[in-house]
CSV table of C-alpha atoms and ligand atoms in Angstrom, one decimal:
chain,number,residue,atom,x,y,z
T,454,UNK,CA,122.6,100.1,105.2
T,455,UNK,CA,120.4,97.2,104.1
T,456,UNK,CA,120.8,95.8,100.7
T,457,UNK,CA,117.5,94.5,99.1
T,458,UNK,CA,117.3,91.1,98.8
T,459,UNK,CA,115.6,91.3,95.2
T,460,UNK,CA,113.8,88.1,93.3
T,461,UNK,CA,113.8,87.8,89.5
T,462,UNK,CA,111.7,85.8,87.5
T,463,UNK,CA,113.7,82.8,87.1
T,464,UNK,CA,112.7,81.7,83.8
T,465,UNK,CA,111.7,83.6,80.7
T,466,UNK,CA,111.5,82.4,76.7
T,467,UNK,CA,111.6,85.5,74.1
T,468,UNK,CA,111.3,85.5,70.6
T,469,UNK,CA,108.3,85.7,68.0
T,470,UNK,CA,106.3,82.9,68.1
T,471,UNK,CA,107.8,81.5,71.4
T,472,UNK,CA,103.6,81.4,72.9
T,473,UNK,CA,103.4,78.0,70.6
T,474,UNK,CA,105.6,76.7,73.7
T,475,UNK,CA,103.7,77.1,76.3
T,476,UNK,CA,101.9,74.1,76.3
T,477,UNK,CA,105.7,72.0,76.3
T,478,UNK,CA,106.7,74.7,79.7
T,479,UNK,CA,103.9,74.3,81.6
T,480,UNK,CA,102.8,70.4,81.4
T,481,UNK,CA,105.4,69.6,83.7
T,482,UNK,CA,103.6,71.8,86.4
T,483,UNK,CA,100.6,70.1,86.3
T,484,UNK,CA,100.3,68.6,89.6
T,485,UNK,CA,97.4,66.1,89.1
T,486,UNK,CA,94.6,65.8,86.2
T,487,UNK,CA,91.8,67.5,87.8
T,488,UNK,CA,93.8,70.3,89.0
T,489,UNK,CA,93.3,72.8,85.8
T,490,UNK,CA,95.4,75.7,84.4
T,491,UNK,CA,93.6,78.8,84.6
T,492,UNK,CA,94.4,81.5,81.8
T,493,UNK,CA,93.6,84.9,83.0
T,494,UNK,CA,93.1,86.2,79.1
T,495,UNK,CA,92.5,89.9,77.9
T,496,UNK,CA,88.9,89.8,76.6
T,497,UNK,CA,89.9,91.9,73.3
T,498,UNK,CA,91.0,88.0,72.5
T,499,UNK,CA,87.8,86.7,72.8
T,500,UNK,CA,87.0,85.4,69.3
T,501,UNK,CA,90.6,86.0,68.1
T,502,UNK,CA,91.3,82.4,67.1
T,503,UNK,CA,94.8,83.3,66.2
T,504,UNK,CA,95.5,83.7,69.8
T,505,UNK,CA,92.9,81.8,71.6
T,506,UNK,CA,93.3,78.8,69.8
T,507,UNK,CA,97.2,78.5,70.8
T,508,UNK,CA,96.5,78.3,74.4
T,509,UNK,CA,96.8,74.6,75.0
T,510,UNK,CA,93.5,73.9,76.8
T,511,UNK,CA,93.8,69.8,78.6
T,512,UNK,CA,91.7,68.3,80.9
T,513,UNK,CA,89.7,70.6,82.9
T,514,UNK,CA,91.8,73.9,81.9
T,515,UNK,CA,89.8,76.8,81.7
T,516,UNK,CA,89.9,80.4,79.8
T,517,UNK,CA,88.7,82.9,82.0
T,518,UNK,CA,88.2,86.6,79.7
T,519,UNK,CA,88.4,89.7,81.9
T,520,UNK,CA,88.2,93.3,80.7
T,521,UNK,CA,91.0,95.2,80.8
T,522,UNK,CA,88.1,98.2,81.0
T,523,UNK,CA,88.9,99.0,84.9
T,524,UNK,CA,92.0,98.3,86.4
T,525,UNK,CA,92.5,95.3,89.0
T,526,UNK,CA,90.2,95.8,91.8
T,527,UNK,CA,90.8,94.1,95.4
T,528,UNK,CA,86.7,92.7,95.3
T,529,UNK,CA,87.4,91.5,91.8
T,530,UNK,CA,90.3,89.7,92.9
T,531,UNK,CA,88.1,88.2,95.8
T,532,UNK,CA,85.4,87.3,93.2
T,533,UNK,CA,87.6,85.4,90.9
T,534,UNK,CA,89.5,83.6,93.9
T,535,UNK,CA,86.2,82.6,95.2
T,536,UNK,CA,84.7,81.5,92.1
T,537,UNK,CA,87.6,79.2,91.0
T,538,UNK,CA,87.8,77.9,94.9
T,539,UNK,CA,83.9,77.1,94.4
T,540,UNK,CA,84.2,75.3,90.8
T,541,UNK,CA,87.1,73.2,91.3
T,542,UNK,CA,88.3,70.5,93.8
T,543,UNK,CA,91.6,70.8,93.6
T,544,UNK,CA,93.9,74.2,94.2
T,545,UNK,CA,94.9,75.2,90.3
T,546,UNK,CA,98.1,74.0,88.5
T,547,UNK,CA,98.7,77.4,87.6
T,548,UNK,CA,97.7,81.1,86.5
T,549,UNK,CA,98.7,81.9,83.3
T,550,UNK,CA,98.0,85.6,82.7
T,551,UNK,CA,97.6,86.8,78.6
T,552,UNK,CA,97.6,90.7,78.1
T,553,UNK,CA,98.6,93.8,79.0
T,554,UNK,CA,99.6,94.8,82.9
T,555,UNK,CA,96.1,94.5,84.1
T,556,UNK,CA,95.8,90.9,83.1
T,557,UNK,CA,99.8,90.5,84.0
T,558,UNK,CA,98.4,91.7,87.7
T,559,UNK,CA,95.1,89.9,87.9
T,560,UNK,CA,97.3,86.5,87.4
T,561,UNK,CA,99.7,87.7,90.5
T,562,UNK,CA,96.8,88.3,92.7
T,563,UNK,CA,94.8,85.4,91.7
T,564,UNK,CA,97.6,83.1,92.4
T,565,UNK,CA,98.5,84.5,95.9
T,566,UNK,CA,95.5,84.7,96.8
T,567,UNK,CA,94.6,81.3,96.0
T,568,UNK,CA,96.9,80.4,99.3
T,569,UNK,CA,96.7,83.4,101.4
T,570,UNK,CA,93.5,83.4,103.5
T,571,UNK,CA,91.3,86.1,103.7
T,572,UNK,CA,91.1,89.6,101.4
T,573,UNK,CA,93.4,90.7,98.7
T,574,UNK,CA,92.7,94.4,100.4
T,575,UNK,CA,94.9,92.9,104.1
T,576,UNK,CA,97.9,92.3,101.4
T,577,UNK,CA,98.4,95.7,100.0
T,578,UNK,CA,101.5,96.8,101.2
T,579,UNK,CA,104.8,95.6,101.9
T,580,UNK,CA,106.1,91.6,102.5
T,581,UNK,CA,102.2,90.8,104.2
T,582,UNK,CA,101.8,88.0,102.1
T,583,UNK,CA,102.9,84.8,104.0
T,584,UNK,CA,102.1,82.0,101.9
T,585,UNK,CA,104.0,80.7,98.4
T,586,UNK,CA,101.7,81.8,95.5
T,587,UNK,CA,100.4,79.2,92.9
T,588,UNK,CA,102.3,78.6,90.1
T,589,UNK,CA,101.7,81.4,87.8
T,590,UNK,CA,103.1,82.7,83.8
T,591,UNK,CA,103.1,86.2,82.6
T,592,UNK,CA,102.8,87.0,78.9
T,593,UNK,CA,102.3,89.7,77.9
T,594,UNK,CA,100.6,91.1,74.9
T,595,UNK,CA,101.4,95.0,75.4
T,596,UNK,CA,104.6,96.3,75.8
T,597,UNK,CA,105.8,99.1,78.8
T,598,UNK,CA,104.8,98.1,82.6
T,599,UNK,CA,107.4,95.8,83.5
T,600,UNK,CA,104.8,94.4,85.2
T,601,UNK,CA,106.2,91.3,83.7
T,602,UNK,CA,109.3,91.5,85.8
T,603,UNK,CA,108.0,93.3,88.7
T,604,UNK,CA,107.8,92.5,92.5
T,605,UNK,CA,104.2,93.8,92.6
T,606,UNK,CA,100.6,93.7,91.6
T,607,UNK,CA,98.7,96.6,91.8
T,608,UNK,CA,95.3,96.9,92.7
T,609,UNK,CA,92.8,99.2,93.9
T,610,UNK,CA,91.2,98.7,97.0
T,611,UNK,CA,88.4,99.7,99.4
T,612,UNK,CA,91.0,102.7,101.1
T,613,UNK,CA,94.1,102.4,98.8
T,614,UNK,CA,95.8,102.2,95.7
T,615,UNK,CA,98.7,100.1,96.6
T,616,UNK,CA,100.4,96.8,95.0
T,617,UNK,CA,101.1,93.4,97.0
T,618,UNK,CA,104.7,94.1,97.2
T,619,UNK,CA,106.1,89.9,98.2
T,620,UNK,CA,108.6,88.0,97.4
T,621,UNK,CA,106.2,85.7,96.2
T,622,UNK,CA,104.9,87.9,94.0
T,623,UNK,CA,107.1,87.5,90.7
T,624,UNK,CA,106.1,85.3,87.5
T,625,UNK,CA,107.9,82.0,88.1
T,626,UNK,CA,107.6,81.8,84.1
T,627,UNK,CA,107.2,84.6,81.4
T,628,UNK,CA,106.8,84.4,77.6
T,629,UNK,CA,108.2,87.6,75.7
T,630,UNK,CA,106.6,86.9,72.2
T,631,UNK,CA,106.8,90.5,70.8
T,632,UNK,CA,104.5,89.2,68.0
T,633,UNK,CA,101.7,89.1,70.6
T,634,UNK,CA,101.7,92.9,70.3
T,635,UNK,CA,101.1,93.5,66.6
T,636,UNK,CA,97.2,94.6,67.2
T,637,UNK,CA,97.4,96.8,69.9
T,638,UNK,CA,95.7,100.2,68.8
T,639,UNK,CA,98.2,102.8,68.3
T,640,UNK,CA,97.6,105.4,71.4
T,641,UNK,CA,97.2,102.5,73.5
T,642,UNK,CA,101.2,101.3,72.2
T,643,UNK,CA,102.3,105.1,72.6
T,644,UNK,CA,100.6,105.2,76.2
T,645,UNK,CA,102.0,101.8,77.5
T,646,UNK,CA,105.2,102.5,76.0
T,647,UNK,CA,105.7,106.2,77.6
T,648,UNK,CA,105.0,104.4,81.0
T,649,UNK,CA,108.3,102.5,80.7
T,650,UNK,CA,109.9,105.6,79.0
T,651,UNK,CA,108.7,107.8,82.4
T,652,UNK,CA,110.0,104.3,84.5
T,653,UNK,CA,113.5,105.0,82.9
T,654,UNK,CA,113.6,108.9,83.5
T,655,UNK,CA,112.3,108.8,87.1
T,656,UNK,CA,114.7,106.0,88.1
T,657,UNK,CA,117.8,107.8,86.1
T,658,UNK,CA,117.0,111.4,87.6
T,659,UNK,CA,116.0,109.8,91.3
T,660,UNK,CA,118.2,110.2,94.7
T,661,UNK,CA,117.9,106.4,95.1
T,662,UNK,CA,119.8,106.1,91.4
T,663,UNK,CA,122.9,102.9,91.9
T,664,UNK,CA,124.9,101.4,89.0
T,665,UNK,CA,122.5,98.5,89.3
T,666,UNK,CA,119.1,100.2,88.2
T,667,UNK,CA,121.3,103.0,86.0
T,668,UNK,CA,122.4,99.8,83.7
T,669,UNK,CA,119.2,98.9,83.3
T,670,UNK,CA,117.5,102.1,83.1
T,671,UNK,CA,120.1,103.4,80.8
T,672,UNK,CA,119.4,100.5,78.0
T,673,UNK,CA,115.8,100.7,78.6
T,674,UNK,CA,116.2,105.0,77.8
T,675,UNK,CA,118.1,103.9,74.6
T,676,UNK,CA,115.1,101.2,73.1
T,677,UNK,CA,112.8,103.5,73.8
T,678,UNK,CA,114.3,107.0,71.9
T,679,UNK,CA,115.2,104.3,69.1
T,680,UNK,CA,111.6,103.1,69.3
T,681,UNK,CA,109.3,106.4,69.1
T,682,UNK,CA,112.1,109.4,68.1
T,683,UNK,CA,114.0,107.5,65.5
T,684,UNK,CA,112.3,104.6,63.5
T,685,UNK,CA,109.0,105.5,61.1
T,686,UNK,CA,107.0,102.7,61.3
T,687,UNK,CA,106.2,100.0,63.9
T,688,UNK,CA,107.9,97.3,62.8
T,689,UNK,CA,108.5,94.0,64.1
T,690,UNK,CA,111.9,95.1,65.3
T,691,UNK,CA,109.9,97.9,67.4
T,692,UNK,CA,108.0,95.3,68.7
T,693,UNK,CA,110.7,93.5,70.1
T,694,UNK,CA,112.6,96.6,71.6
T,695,UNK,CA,109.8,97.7,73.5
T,696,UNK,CA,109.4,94.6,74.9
T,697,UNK,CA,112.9,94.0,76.1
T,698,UNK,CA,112.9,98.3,77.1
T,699,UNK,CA,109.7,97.3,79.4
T,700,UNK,CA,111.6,94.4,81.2
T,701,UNK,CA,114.7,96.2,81.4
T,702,UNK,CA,112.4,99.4,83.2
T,703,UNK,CA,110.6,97.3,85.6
T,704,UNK,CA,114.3,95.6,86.3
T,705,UNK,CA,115.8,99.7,87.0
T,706,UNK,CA,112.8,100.9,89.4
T,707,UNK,CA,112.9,97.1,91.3
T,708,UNK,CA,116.3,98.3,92.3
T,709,UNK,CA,115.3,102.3,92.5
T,710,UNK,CA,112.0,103.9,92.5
T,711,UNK,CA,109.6,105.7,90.6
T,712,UNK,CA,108.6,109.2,91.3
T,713,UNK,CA,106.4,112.4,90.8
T,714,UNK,CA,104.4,110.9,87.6
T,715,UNK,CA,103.6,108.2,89.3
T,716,UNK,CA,102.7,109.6,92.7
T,717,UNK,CA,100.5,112.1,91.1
T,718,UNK,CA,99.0,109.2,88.5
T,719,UNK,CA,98.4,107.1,90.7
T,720,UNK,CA,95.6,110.1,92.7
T,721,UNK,CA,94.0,110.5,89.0
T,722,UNK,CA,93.9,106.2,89.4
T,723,UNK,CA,92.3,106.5,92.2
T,724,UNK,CA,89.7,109.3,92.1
T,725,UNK,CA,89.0,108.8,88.1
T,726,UNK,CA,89.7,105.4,87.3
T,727,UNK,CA,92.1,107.3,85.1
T,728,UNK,CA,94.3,104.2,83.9
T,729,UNK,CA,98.2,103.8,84.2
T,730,UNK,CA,99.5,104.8,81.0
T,731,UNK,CA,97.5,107.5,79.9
T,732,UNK,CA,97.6,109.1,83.4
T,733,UNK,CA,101.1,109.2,83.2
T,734,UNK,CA,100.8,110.6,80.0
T,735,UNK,CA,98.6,113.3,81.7
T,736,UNK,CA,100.9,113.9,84.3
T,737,UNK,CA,104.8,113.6,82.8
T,738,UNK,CA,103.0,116.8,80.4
T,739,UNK,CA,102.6,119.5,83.2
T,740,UNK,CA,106.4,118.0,85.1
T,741,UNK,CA,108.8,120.4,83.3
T,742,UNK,CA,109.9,121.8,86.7
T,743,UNK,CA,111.0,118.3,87.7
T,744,UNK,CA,112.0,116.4,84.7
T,745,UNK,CA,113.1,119.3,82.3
T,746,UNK,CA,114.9,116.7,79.9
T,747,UNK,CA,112.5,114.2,79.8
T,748,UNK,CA,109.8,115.9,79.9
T,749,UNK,CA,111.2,118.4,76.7
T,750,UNK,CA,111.5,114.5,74.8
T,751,UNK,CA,108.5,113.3,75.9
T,752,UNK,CA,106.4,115.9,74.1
T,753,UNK,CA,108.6,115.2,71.2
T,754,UNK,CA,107.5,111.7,70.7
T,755,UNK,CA,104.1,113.1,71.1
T,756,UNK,CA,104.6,115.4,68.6
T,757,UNK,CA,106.0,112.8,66.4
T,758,UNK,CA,103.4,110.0,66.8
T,759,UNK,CA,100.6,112.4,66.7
T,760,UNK,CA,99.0,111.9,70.1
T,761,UNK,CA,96.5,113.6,72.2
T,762,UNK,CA,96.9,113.6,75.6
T,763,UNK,CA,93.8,114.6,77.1
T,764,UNK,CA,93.9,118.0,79.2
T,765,UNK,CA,91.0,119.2,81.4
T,766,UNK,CA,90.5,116.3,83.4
T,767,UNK,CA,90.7,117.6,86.6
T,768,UNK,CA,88.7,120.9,85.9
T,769,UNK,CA,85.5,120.3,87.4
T,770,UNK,CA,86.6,118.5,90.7
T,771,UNK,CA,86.0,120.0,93.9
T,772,UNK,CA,88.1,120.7,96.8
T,773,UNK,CA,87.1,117.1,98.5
T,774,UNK,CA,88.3,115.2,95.5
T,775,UNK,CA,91.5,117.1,94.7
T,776,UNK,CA,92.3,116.3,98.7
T,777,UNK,CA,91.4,112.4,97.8
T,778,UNK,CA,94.1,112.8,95.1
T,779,UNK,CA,96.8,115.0,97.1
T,780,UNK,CA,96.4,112.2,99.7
T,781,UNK,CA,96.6,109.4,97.5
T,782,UNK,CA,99.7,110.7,96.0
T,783,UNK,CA,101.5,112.2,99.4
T,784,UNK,CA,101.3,108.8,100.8
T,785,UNK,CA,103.8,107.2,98.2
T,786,UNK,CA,106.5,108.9,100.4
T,787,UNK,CA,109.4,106.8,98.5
T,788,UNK,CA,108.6,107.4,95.5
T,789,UNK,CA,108.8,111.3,97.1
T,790,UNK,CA,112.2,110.4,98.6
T,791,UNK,CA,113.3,109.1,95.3
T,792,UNK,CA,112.5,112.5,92.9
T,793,UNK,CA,113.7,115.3,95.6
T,794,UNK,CA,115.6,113.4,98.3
T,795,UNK,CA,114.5,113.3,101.9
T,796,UNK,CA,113.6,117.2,102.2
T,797,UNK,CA,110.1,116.6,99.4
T,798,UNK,CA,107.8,117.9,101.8
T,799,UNK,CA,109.6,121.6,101.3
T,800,UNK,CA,108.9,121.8,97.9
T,801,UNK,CA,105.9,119.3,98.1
T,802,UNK,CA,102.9,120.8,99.9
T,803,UNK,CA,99.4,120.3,99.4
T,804,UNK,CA,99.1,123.8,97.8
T,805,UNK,CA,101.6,122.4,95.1
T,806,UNK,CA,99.9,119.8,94.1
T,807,UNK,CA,96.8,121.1,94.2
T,808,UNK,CA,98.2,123.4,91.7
T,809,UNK,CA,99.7,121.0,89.0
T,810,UNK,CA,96.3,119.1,89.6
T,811,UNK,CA,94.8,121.7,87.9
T,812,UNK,CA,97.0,121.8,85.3
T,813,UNK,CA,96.1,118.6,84.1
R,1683,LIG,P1,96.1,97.2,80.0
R,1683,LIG,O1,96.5,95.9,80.3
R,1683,LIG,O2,95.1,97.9,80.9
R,1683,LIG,O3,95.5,97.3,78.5
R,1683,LIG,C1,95.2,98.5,77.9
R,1683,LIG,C2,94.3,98.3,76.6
R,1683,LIG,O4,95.0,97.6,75.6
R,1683,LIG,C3,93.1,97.4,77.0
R,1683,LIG,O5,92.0,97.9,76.3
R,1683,LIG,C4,93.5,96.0,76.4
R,1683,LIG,O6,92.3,95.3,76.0
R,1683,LIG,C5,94.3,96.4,75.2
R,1683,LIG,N1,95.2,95.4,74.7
R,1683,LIG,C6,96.2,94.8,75.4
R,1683,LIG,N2,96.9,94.0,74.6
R,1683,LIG,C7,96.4,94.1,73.4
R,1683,LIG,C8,96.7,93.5,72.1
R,1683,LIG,N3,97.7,92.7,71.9
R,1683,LIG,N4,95.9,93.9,71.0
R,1683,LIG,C9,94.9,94.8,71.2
R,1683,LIG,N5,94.6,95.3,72.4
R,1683,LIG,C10,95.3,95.0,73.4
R,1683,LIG,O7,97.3,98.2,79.8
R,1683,LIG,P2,98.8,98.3,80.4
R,1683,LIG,O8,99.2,99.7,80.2
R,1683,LIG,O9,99.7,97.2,79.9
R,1683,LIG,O10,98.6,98.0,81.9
R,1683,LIG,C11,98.1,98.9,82.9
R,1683,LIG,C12,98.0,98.2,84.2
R,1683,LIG,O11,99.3,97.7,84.6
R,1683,LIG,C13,97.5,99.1,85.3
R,1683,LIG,O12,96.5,98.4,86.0
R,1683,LIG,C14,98.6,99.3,86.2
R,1683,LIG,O13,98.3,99.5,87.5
R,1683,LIG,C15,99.4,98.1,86.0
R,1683,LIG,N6,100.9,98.2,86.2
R,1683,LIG,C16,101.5,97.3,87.0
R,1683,LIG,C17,102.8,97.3,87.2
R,1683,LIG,C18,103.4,96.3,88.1
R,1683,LIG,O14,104.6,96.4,88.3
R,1683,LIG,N7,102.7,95.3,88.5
R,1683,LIG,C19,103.6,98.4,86.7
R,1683,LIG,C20,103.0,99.3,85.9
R,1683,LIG,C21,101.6,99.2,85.7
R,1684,LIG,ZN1,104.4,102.7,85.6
């Protein structure tokens, strides 16, 4: 047996307010004056000049805005490599990325890319990525990825869906200011957040379960029930939980895995463009059969926070597309191995999933 060798993120601020230091954290990273800080910022900020007008702009620092519409896309990636390779001299400073995962991912990839030749689509996979990534800060302004914590960026390609999984993948700085998350619209903070609540149950209920993702998965099972089955209101004190539940999700699946949600999600990803939270969303409703408990919870909190999750979406595919999504989702053979051990393919055939496709 061979341990993983994991990397953290191996410095991180937290508290309300803490964005105001980001200016002090990062100056010291600057490596010369025409080598800028790019900020990979959520475009819902544009205009916002209670955000936008904290980010401590110097020299020839630049905002770049980027919708959060799609999620991150291999040519986009490309794009905004070559584009910052063709305006400036020097190789950045750093990537700062402000928003939700998608902006938290576009950061990742930007700054690997930045020293890894060639196309962000030959990285998707496992330990390809040879080269030390820019400097780059996650802060994120929506609360339930982990994407903040996480060993991975995930981004569409031209044949997969599949995250840079590196070493050199992690924030090497992240700013938890739960304050950052006041505005998010309400499904969106119910969505996100059931993406870390489905992170905790697939890592709790999965084969590759050890004490060292249960401690975290456990705590991050806990903020979350506190956060949408027992408080009223979104309060600054939910803000904060979710936050910490997110990190300490992403910190139980880098140790475990994630599982039938997101092997089936991540086919409605790919074929629809359906996006991470709300797919899960779509998916964790028709899992009874695998996650009885969680799922029994889950609709719960749906109940209680009054949220549709959209049904129907698959009922007017035909049989090529539902095979684009069975193959999408029987390639993620860990997260397979994870929910039903190393026998999945008796239980999981294509006529199975073709049938809770059509459920959804
Ligand atoms: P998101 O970043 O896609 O944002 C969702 C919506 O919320 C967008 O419309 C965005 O503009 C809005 N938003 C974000 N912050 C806001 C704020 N403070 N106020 C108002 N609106 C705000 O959503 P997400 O669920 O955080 O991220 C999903 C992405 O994360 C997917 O691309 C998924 O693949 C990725 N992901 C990555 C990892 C990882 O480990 N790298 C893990 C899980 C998911
Ligand atoms: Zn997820």
């Amino acid at each position: 047996m061979e341990y993983k060798n994991f990397p953290m993120v191996p410095r991180v601020v937290f508290g309300r307010g803490s964005f105001n230091q980001l200016g002090e954290i990062i100056e010291p990273k600057r490596t010369n004056k025409n080598s800028p800080f790019i900020f990979i910022v959520d475009d819902v900020f544009k205009g916002n000049s209670w955000l936008v007008d904290r980010i401590p702009l110097k020299n020839n620092d630049k905002i770049i805005y980027v919708s959060a519409h799609e999620e991150p896309k291999t040519k986009y990636v490309d794009q905004f490599r070559d584009d910052i390779e063709a305006e400036f001299k020097e190789i950045p400073s750093g990537i700062i990325g402000i928003g939700g995962g998608t902006m938290l991912d576009y950061a990742k990839a930007i700054a690997l890319m930045l020293t890894n030749p060639g196309s962000s689509a030959d990285y998707q996979g496992w330990d390809l990525i040879k080269y030390p990534a820019v400097y780059h800060v996650g802060i994120p302004t929506l609360s339930g990825t982990g994407a903040e914590v996480s060993r991975t960026t995930v981004l569409t390609g031209p044949e997969k869906k599949l995250g840079m999984n590196s070493d050199y993948t992690p924030f090497d700085q992240v700013i938890l200011d739960p304050e950052l998350t006041k505005d998010v619209p309400d499904n969106q903070w119910f969505y996100t957040g059931m993406d870390c609540y489905i992170h905790c149950i697939e890592s709790l209920t999965g084969t590759y379960l050890n004490a060292f993702s249960q401690s975290y998965g456990e705590k991050s099972l806990d903020l979350c029930r506190e956060v949408f089955l027992e408080k009223e209101d979104r309060d600054k004190d939910s803000q904060d939980k979710i936050m910490m539940a997110s990190w300490h999700g992403g910190m139980s699946i880098a140790y475990s895995q994630v599982g039938v949600a997101h092997a089936m999600s991540y086919g409605l990803g790919y074929l629809l463009g359906t996006k991470h939270g709300i797919g899960n969303c779509i998916v964790f409703n028709q899992l009874e059969e695998f996650y009885p408990q969680g799922v029994k919870e889950f609709k719960q909190m749906v109940k209680k926070h009054q949220i549709d999750i959209p049904k129907g979406i698959c009922k007017d595919l035909n049989d090529e597309q539902f095979n684009i999504m069975i193959d999408v989702a029987l390639g993620l053979v860990p997260l397979w191995e994870n929910a039903l051990g190393k026998d999945w393919q008796k239980t999981i055939t294509r006529e199975k999933l073709r049938s809770l496709f059509e459920l959804m």
